[in-house]
CSV table of C-alpha atoms in Angstrom, one decimal:
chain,number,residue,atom,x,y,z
A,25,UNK,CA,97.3,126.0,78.9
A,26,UNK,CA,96.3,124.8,75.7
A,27,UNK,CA,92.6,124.9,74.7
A,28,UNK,CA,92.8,120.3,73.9
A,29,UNK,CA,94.4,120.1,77.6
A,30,UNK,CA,91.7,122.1,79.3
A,31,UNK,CA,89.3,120.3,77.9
A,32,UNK,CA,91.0,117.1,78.8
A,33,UNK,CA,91.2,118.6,82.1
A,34,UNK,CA,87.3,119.4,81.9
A,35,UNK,CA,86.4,115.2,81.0
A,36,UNK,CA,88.4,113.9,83.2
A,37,UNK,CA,86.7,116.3,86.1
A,38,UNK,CA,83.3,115.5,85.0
A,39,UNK,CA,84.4,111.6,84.9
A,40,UNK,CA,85.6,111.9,88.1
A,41,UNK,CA,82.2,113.4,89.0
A,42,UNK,CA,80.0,110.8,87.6
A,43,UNK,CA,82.1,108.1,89.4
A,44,UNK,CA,82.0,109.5,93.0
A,45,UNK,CA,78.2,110.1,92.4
A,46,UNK,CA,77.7,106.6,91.5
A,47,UNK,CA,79.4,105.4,94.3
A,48,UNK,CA,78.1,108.1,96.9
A,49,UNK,CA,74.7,107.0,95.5
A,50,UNK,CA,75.1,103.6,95.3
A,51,UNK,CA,76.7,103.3,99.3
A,52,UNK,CA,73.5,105.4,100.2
A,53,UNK,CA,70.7,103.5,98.7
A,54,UNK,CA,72.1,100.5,97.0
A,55,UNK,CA,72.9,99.8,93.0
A,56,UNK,CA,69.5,99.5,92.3
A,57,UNK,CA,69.2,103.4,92.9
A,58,UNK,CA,71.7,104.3,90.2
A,59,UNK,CA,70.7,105.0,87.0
A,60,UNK,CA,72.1,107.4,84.5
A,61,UNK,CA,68.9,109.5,85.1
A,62,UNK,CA,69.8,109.9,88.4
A,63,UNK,CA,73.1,110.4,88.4
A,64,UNK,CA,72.8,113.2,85.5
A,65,UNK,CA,69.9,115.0,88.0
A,66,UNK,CA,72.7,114.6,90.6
A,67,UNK,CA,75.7,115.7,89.3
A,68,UNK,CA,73.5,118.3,87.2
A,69,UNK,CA,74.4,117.2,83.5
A,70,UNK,CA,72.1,115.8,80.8
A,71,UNK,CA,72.6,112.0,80.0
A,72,UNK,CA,73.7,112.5,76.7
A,73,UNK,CA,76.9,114.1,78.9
A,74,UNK,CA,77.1,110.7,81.0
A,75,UNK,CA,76.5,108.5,77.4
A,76,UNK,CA,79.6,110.5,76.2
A,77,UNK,CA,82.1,109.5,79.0
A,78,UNK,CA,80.4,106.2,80.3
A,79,UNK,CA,78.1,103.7,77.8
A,80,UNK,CA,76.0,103.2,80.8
A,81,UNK,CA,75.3,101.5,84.5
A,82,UNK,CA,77.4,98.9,83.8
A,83,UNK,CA,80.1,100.8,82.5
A,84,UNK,CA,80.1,103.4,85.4
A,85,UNK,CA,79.9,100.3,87.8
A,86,UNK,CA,83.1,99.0,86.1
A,87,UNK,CA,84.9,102.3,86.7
A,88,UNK,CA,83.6,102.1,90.5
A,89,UNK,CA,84.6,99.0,90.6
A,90,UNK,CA,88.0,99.5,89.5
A,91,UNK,CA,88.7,102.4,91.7
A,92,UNK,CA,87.4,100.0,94.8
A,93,UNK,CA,90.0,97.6,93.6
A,94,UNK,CA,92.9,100.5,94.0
A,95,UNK,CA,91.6,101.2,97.4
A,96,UNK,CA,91.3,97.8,98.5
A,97,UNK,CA,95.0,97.3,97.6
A,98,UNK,CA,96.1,100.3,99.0
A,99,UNK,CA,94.6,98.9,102.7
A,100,UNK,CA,95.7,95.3,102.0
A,101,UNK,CA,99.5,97.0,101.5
A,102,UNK,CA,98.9,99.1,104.7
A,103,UNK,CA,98.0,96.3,106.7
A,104,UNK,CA,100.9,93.9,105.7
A,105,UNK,CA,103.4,95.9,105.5
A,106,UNK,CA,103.1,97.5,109.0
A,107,UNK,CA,102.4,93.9,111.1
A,108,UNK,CA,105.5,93.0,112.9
A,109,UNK,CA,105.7,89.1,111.9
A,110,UNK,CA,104.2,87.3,109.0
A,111,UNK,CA,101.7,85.9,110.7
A,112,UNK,CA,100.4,89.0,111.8
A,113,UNK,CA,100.8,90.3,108.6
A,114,UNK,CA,98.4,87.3,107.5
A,115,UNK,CA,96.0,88.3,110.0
A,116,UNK,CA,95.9,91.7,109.6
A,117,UNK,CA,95.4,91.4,105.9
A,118,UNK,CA,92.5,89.4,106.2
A,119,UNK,CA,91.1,91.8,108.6
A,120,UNK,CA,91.6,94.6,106.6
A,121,UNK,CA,89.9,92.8,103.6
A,122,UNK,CA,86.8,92.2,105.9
A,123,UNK,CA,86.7,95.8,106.9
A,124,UNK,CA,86.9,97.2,103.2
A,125,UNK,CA,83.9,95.3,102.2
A,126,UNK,CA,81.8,96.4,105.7
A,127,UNK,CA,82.6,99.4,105.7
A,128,UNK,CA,81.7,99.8,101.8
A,129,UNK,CA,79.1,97.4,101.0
A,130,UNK,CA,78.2,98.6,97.6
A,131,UNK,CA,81.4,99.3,96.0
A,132,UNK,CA,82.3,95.5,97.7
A,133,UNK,CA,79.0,94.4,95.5
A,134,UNK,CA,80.8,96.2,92.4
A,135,UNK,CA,84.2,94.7,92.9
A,136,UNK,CA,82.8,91.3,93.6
A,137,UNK,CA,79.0,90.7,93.5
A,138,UNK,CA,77.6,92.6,90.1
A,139,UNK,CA,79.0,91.3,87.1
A,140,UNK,CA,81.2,94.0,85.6
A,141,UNK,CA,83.2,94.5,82.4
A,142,UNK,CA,86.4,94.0,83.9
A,143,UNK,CA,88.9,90.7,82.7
A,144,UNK,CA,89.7,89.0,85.9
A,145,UNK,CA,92.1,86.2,86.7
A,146,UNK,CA,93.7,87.1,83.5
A,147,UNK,CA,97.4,88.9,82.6
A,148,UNK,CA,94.6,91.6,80.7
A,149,UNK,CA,93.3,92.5,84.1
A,150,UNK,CA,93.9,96.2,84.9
A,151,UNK,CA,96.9,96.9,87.3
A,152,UNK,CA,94.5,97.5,90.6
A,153,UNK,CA,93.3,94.0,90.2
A,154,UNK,CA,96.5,92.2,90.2
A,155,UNK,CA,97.7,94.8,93.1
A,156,UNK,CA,94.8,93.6,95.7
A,157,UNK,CA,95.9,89.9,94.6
A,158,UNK,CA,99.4,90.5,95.0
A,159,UNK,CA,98.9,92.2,98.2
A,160,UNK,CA,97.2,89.0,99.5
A,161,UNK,CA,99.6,86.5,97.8
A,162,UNK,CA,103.0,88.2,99.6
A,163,UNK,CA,101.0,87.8,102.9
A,164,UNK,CA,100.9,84.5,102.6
A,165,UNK,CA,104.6,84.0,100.6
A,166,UNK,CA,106.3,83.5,103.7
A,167,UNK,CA,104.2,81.0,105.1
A,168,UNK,CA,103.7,78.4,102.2
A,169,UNK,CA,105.6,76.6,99.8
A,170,UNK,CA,106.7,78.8,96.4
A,171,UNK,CA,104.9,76.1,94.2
A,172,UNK,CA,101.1,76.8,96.1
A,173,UNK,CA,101.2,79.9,96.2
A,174,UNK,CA,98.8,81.5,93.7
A,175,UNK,CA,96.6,78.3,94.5
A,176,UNK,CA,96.6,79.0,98.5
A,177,UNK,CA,96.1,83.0,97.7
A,178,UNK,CA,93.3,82.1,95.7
A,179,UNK,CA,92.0,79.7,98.4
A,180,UNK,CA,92.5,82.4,101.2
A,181,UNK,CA,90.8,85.1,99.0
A,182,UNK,CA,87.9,82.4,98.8
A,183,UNK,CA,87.9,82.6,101.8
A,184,UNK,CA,87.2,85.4,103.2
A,185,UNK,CA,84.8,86.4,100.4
A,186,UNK,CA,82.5,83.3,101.3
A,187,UNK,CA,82.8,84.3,104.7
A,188,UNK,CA,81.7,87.7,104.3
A,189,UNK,CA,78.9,87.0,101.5
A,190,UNK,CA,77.3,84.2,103.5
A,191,UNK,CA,77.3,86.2,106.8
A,192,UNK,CA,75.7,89.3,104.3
A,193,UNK,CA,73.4,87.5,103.1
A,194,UNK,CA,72.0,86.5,106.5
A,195,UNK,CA,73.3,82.4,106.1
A,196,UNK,CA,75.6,82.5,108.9
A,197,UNK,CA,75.3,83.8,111.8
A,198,UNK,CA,77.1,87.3,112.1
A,199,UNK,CA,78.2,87.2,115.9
A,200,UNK,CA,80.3,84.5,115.0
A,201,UNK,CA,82.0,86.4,112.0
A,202,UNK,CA,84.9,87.2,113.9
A,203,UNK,CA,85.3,83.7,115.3
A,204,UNK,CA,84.8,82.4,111.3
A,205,UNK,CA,87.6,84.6,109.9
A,206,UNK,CA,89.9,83.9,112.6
A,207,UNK,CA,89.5,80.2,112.5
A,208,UNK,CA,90.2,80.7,108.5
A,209,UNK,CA,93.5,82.3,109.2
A,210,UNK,CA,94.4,80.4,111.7
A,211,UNK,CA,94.1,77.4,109.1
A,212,UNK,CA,96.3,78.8,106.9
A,213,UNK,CA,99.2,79.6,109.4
């Protein structure tokens, strides 16, 4: 192995590092906890280290982020590819999309809450995002008309994010979440 690839090897380890710190850190005691102080004390590197790989919060936020979108479209794909019918498949993607972001409120925040540095809704965005939005758009392709498509996926997407901010956030009541997201895909069937 050549000396440039181990030290490719080397940044790309220590990357990976500062990332799953953030987001262990982050998960444990919220975004507000994460600074590039503490995550150097954590992961046991100075800051000028994290300066060299990230610019700062917001730019290690953007990488959690980004990973969360991956993983988010990795359980959307799980969950409409093995429902039996479409409309299951509908279903089961909202309800994977609600159990992403309670099971992982923080990186949820970072996908979709905390402005990142990441081009949405744009042909720029990077692969993961359009993956999750894809994922959502061919639950609902069987069920709509081709010419609404994007425009009901958005919709649907809509959604379930209002859904699950304003029942977060304390606005609606959360013993009826269940009810609220089923009524939502019931709508769209």
């Amino acid at each position: 192995m050549s000396i440039q690839t181990r030290k490719e090897r080397e940044r790309a380890e220590r990357e990976r590092l500062i990332i799953t710190a953030a987001r262990e850190l982050a998960e444990a005691e919220g975004w507000d906890a994460v600074t590039t102080r503490r995550l150097a004390a954590e992961i046991e590197y100075s800051q000028p280290v994290l300066y060299s790989h990230f610019s700062g919060k917001d730019a290690i936020m953007a990488a959690v982020a980004l990973e969360g979108f991956a993983d988010l479209a990795d359980a959307l794909r799980t969950a409409r590819t093995a429902a039996p019918d479409p409309r299951q498949a509908l279903a089961d993607v909202g309800a994977a999309y609600v159990e992403f972001a309670e099971r992982r409120p923080a990186l949820y925040d970072a996908m979709f809450i905390h402005a990142v540095d990441l081009p949405f809704a744009s042909p720029e965005a990077p692969p993961a995002l359009h993956d999750g939005f894809a994922q959502l758009r061919e639950s609902l392709r069987p069920l709509v008309r081709e010419e609404q498509l994007d425009l009901l996926t958005e919709t649907y997407w809509a959604g379930l994010h209002g859904l699950l901010a304003l029942t977060r956030s304390g606005r609606l009541r959360r013993e009826h979440h269940d009810d609220r997201v089923a009524l939502l895909v019931e709508r769209f069937l």
